[in-house]
Coordinates of C-alpha atoms in Angstrom, one line a residue:
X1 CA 58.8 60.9 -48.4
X2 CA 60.3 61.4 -45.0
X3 CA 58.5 65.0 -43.8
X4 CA 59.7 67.4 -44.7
X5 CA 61.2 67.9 -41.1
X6 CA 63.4 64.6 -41.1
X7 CA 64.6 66.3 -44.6
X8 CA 65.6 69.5 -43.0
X9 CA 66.7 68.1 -40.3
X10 CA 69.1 65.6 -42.0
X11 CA 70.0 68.5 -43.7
X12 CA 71.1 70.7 -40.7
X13 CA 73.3 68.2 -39.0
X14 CA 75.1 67.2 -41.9
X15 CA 76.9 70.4 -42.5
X16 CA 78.4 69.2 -39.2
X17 CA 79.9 66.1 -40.3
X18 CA 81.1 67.7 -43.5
X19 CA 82.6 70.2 -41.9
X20 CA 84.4 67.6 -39.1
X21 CA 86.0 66.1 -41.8
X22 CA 88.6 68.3 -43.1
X23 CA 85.8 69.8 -45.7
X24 CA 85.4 73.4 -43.7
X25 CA 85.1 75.2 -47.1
X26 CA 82.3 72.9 -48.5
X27 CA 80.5 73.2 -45.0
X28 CA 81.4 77.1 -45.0
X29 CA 79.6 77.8 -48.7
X30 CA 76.7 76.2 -47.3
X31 CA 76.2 77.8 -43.9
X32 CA 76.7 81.1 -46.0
X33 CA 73.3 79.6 -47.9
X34 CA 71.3 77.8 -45.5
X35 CA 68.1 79.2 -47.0
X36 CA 69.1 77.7 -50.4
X37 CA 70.1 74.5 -48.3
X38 CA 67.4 74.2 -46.3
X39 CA 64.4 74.3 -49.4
X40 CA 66.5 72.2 -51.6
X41 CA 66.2 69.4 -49.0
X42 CA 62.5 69.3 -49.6
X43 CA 62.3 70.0 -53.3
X44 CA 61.1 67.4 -55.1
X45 CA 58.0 67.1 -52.6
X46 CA 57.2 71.3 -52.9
X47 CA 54.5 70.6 -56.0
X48 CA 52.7 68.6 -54.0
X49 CA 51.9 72.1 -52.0
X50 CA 49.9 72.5 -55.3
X51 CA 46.8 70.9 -54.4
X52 CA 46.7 72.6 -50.9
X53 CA 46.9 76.3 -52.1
X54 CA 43.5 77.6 -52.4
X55 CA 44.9 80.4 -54.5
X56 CA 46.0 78.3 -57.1
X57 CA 44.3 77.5 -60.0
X58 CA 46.2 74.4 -61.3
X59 CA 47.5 71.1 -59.6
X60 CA 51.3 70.1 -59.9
X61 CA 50.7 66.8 -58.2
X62 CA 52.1 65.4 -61.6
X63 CA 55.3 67.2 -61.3
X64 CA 55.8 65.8 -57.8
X65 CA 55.1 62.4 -59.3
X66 CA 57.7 62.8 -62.0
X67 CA 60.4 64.3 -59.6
X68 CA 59.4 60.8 -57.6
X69 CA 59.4 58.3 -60.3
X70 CA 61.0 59.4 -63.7
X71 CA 64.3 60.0 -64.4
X72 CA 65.0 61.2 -60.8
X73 CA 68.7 62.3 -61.1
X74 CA 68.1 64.3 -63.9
X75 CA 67.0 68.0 -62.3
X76 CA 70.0 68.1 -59.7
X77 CA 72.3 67.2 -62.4
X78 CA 71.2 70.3 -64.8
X79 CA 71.2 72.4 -61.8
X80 CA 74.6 71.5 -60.9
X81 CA 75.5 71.7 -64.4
X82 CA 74.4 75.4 -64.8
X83 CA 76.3 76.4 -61.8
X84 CA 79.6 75.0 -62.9
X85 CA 78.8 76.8 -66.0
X86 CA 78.6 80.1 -64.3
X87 CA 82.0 79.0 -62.6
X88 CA 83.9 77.9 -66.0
X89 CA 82.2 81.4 -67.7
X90 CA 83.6 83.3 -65.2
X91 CA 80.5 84.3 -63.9
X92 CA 78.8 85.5 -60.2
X93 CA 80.8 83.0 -58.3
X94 CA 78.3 83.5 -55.4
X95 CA 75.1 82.8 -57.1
X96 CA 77.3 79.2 -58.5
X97 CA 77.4 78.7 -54.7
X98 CA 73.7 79.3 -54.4
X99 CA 72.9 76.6 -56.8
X100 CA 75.0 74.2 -55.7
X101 CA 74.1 74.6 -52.3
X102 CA 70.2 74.4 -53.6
X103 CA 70.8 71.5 -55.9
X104 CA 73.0 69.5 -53.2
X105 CA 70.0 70.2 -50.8
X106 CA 67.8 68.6 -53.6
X107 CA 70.2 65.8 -53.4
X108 CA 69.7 65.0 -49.9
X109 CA 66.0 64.7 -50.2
X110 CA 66.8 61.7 -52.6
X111 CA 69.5 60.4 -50.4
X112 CA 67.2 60.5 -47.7
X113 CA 64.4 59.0 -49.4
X114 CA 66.4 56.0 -50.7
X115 CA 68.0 55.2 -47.5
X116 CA 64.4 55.6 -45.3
X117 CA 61.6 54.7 -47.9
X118 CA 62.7 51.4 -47.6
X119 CA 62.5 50.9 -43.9
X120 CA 59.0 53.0 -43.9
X121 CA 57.7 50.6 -46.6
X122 CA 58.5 47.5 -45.4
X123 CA 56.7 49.2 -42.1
X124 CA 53.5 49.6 -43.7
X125 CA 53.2 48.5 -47.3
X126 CA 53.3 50.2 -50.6
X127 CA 52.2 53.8 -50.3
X128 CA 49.4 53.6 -52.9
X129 CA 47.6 51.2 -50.5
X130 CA 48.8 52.7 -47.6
X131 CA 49.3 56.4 -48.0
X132 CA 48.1 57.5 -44.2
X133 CA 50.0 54.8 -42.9
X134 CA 52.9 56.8 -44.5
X135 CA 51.9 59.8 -43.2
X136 CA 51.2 58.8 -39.7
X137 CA 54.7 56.8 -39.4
X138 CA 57.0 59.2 -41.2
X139 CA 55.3 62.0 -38.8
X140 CA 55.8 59.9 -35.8
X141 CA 60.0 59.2 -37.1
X142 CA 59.9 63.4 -37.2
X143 CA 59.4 63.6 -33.6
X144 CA 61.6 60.5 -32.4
X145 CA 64.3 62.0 -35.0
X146 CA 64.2 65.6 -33.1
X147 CA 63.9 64.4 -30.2
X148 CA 67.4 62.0 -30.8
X149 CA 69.2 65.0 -32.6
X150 CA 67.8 68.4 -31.2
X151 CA 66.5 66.7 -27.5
X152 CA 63.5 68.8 -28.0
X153 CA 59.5 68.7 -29.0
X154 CA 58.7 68.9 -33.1
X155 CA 55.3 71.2 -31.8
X156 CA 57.1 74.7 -31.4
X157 CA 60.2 74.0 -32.8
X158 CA 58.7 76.3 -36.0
X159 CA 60.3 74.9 -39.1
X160 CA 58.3 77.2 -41.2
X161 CA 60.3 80.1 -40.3
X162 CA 63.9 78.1 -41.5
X163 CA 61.7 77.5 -44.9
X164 CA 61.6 81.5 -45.2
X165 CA 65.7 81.7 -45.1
X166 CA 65.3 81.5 -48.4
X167 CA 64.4 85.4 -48.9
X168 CA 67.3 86.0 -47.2
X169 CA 69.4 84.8 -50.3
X170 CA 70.0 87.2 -52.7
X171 CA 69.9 84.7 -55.8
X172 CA 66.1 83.5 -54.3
X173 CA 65.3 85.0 -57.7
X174 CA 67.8 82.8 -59.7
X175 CA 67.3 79.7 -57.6
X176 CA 63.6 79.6 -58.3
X177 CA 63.9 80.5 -61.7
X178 CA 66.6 77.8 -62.4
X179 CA 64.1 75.2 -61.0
X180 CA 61.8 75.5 -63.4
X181 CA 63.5 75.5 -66.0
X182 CA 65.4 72.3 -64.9
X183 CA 61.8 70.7 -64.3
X184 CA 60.7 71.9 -68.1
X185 CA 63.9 70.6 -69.3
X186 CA 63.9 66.9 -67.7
X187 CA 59.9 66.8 -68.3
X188 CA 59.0 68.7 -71.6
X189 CA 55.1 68.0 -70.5
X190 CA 55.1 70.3 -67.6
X191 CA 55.2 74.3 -67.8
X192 CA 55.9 75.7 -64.7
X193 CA 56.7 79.1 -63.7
X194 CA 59.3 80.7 -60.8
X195 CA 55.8 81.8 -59.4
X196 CA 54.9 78.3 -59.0
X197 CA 57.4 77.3 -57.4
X198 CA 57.5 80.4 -54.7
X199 CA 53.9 79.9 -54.2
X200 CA 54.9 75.8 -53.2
X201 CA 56.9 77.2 -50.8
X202 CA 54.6 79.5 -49.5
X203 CA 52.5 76.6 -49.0
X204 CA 54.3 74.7 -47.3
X205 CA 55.6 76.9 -44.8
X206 CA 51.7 77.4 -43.8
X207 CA 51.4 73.9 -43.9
X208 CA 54.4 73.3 -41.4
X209 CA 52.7 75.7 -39.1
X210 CA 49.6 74.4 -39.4
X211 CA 50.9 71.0 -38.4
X212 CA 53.1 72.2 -35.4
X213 CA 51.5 73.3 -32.2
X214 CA 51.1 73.7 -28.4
X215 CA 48.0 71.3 -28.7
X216 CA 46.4 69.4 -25.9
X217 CA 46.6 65.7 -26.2
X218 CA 43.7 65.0 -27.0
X219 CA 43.9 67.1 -30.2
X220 CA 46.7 65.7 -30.4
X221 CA 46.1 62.2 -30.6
X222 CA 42.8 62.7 -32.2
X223 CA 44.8 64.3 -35.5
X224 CA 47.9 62.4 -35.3
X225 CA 46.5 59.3 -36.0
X226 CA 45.3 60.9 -38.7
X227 CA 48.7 61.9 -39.7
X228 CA 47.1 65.6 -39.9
X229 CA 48.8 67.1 -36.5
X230 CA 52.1 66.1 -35.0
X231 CA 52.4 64.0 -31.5
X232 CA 54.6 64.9 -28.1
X233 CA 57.5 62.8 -27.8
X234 CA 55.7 61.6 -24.6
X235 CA 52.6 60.3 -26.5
X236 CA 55.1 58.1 -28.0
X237 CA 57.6 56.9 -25.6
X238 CA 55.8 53.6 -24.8
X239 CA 55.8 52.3 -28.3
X240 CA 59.0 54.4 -29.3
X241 CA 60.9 50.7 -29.6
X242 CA 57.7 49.3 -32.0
X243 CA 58.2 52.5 -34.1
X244 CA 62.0 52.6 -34.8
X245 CA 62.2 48.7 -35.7
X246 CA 61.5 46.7 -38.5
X247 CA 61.8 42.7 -38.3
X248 CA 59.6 41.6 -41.5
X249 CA 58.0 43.8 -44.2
X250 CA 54.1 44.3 -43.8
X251 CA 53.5 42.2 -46.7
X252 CA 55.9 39.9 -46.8
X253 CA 53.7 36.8 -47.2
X254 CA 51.7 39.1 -50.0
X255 CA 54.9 39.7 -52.0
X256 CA 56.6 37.1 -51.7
X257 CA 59.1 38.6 -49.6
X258 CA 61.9 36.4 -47.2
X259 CA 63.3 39.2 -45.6
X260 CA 63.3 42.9 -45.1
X261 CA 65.2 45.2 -47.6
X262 CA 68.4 45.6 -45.6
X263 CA 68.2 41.3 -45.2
X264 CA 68.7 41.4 -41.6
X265 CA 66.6 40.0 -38.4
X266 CA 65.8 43.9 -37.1
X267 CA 66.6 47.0 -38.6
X268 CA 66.9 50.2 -36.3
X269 CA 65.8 53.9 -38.0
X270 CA 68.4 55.6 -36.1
X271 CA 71.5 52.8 -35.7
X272 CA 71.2 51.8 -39.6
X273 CA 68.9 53.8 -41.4
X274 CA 70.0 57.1 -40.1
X275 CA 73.9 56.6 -39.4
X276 CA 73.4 55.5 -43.0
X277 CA 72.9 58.7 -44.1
X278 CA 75.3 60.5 -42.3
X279 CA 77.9 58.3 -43.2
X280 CA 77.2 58.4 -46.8
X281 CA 75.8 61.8 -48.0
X282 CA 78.9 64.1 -46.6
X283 CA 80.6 62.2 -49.9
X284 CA 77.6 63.5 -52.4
X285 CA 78.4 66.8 -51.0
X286 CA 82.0 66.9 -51.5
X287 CA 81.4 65.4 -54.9
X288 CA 79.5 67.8 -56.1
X289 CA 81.1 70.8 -54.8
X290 CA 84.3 69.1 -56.9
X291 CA 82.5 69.3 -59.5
X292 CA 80.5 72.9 -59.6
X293 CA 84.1 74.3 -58.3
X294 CA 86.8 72.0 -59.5
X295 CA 85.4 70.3 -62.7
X296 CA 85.8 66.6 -61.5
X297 CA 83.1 64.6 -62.8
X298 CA 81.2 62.4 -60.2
X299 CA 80.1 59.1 -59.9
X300 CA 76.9 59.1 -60.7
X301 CA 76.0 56.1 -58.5
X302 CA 76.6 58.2 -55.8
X303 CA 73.1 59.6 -56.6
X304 CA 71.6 56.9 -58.9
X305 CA 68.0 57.3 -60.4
X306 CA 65.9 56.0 -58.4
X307 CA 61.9 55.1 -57.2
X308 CA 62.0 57.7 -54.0
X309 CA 58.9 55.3 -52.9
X310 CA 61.1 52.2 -52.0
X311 CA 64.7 53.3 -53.0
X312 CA 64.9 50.7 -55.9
X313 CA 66.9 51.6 -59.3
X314 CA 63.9 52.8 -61.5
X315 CA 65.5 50.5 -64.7
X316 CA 65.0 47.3 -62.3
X317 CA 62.4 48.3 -59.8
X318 CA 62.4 44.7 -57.7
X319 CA 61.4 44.9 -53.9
X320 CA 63.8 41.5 -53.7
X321 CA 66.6 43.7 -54.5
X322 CA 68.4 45.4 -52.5
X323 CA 67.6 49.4 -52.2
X324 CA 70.3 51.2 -54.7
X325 CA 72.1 53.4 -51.4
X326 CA 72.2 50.6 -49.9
X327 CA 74.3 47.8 -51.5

């Protein structure tokens, strides 16, 4: 995944470009839920938390997996279907809109993770053989990314406390609730709870905090290269360039590979992958609020299912393809 930063970041800014093009009422239902916004963005990664909470008893690392890579359209669209089934039943208009907004949030994360997996994978190789790699370069992206859209450090910016908007929703309740049932539904092997999923997000937040910090450098650099702790923007400056570009996949001799998934000489992270996102998820948005508000039925290409490792269509999973989002 991109951390869970670039995801709420990505998140943040869109509402922007949404609302810049002539969609103020879409952007306005979901500054009125940025709590609902905000943890939908990181969703799909929030059982992972699982294996990190010493309180709980049980590991959801397999939901995570399943929200990765098996039928990874499926949740958002149940969720989205509920909500326009509150709106055609006449029900609490404003908890529809705090499922759609938690449910387009969800669909960011996938957005996000089919436009940048690709570029991150062809940085370091497959995750299974190069999980810290991952880690260490997605991390390292969080603080170039902030530093491009906010012009400020990812230590003390505090992105826990955005993660605890959520309580400020008065459907937090409803949200969680539909969740997991929308995870039981799409995977009949799992059983998970609301409590679950509030005790993910309890995690995480002390997880976010953890990682964030006034640290001295050579804490620093000592745990990011671990991909444990995050790094000043001025621990990367010199090798910013190196980070944000990709010429040839990792393992391109190893696979087989001629090019790099976008087929270009370089890629940038902010010129393509990024603008790539922001060009193209402000239509998901609008798309779905047509269809929780207005019953028009989307394209479902717009959010196809999808490996979120390396952004390939899970029904022909080929790294000489191009990535679904972006052909």
């Amino acid at each position: 995944m991109p951390s869970g930063i670039t995801h709420m970041l990505l998140s943040r800014f869109v509402i922007d470009r949404v609302a810049d093009e002539a969609e103020p009422i879409v952007a306005a239902v979901l500054r009125s839920e940025p709590g609902a916004f905000l943890i939908g963005s990181v969703a799909p990664d929030l059982p992972y938390m699982s294996d990190l909470d010493l309180k709980l008893f049980k590991s959801h690392k397999l939901v995570a997996d399943d929200l990765h890579y098996r039928v990874t359209d499926l949740v958002p669209i149940r969720g989205m279907t509920e909500a326009r089934a509150i709106v055609e039943g006449g029900g609490p208009i404003d908890q529809a809109r705090a499922l759609y907004a938690f449910y387009i949030g969800y669909c960011s994360h996938l957005v996000a993770d089919g436009l940048v997996h690709p570029f991150v994978r062809d940085k370091v190789g497959d995750y299974d053989v190069a999980a810290k790699a991952h880690r260490v370069l997605e991390m390292e992206l969080d603080v170039l990314l902030a530093r491009k859209l906010l012009n400020m450090e990812v230590n003390g910016l505090e992105f826990e406390d955005e993660q605890k908007w959520i309580s400020d929703s008065h459907f937090k309740s409803q949200i969680l609730a539909s969740f997991s049932r929308q995870i039981n539904s799409v995977y009949p092997h799992h059983k998970v709870i609301p409590a679950d999923v509030g005790g993910w997000i309890s995690t995480m937040q002390t997880v976010f905090g953890a990682a964030e910090g006034q640290f001295p450098r050579w804490y620093r650099s000592l745990l990011g290269d671990q991909g444990i702790a995050f790094k000043d923007y001025s621990d990367l400056i010199s090798e910013s360039d190196e980070i944000l570009t990709l010429r040839m996949p990792k393992d391109a001799e190893q696979k087989g590979l001629t090019s790099n998934f976008m087929k270009k000489d370089t890629v940038h992270f902010f010129d393509d992958v990024i603008m790539r996102y922001f060009d193209r998820f402000p239509e998901v948005i609008v798309a779905g609020y047509d269809w929780v508000f207005n019953g028009k039925v989307p394209d479902r290409s717009l959010v196809p299912a999808i490996d979120l490792d390396n952004g390939r269509l899970l029904l022909a999973n080929n790294l000489a393809e191009m990535p679904a989002l972006w052909v």
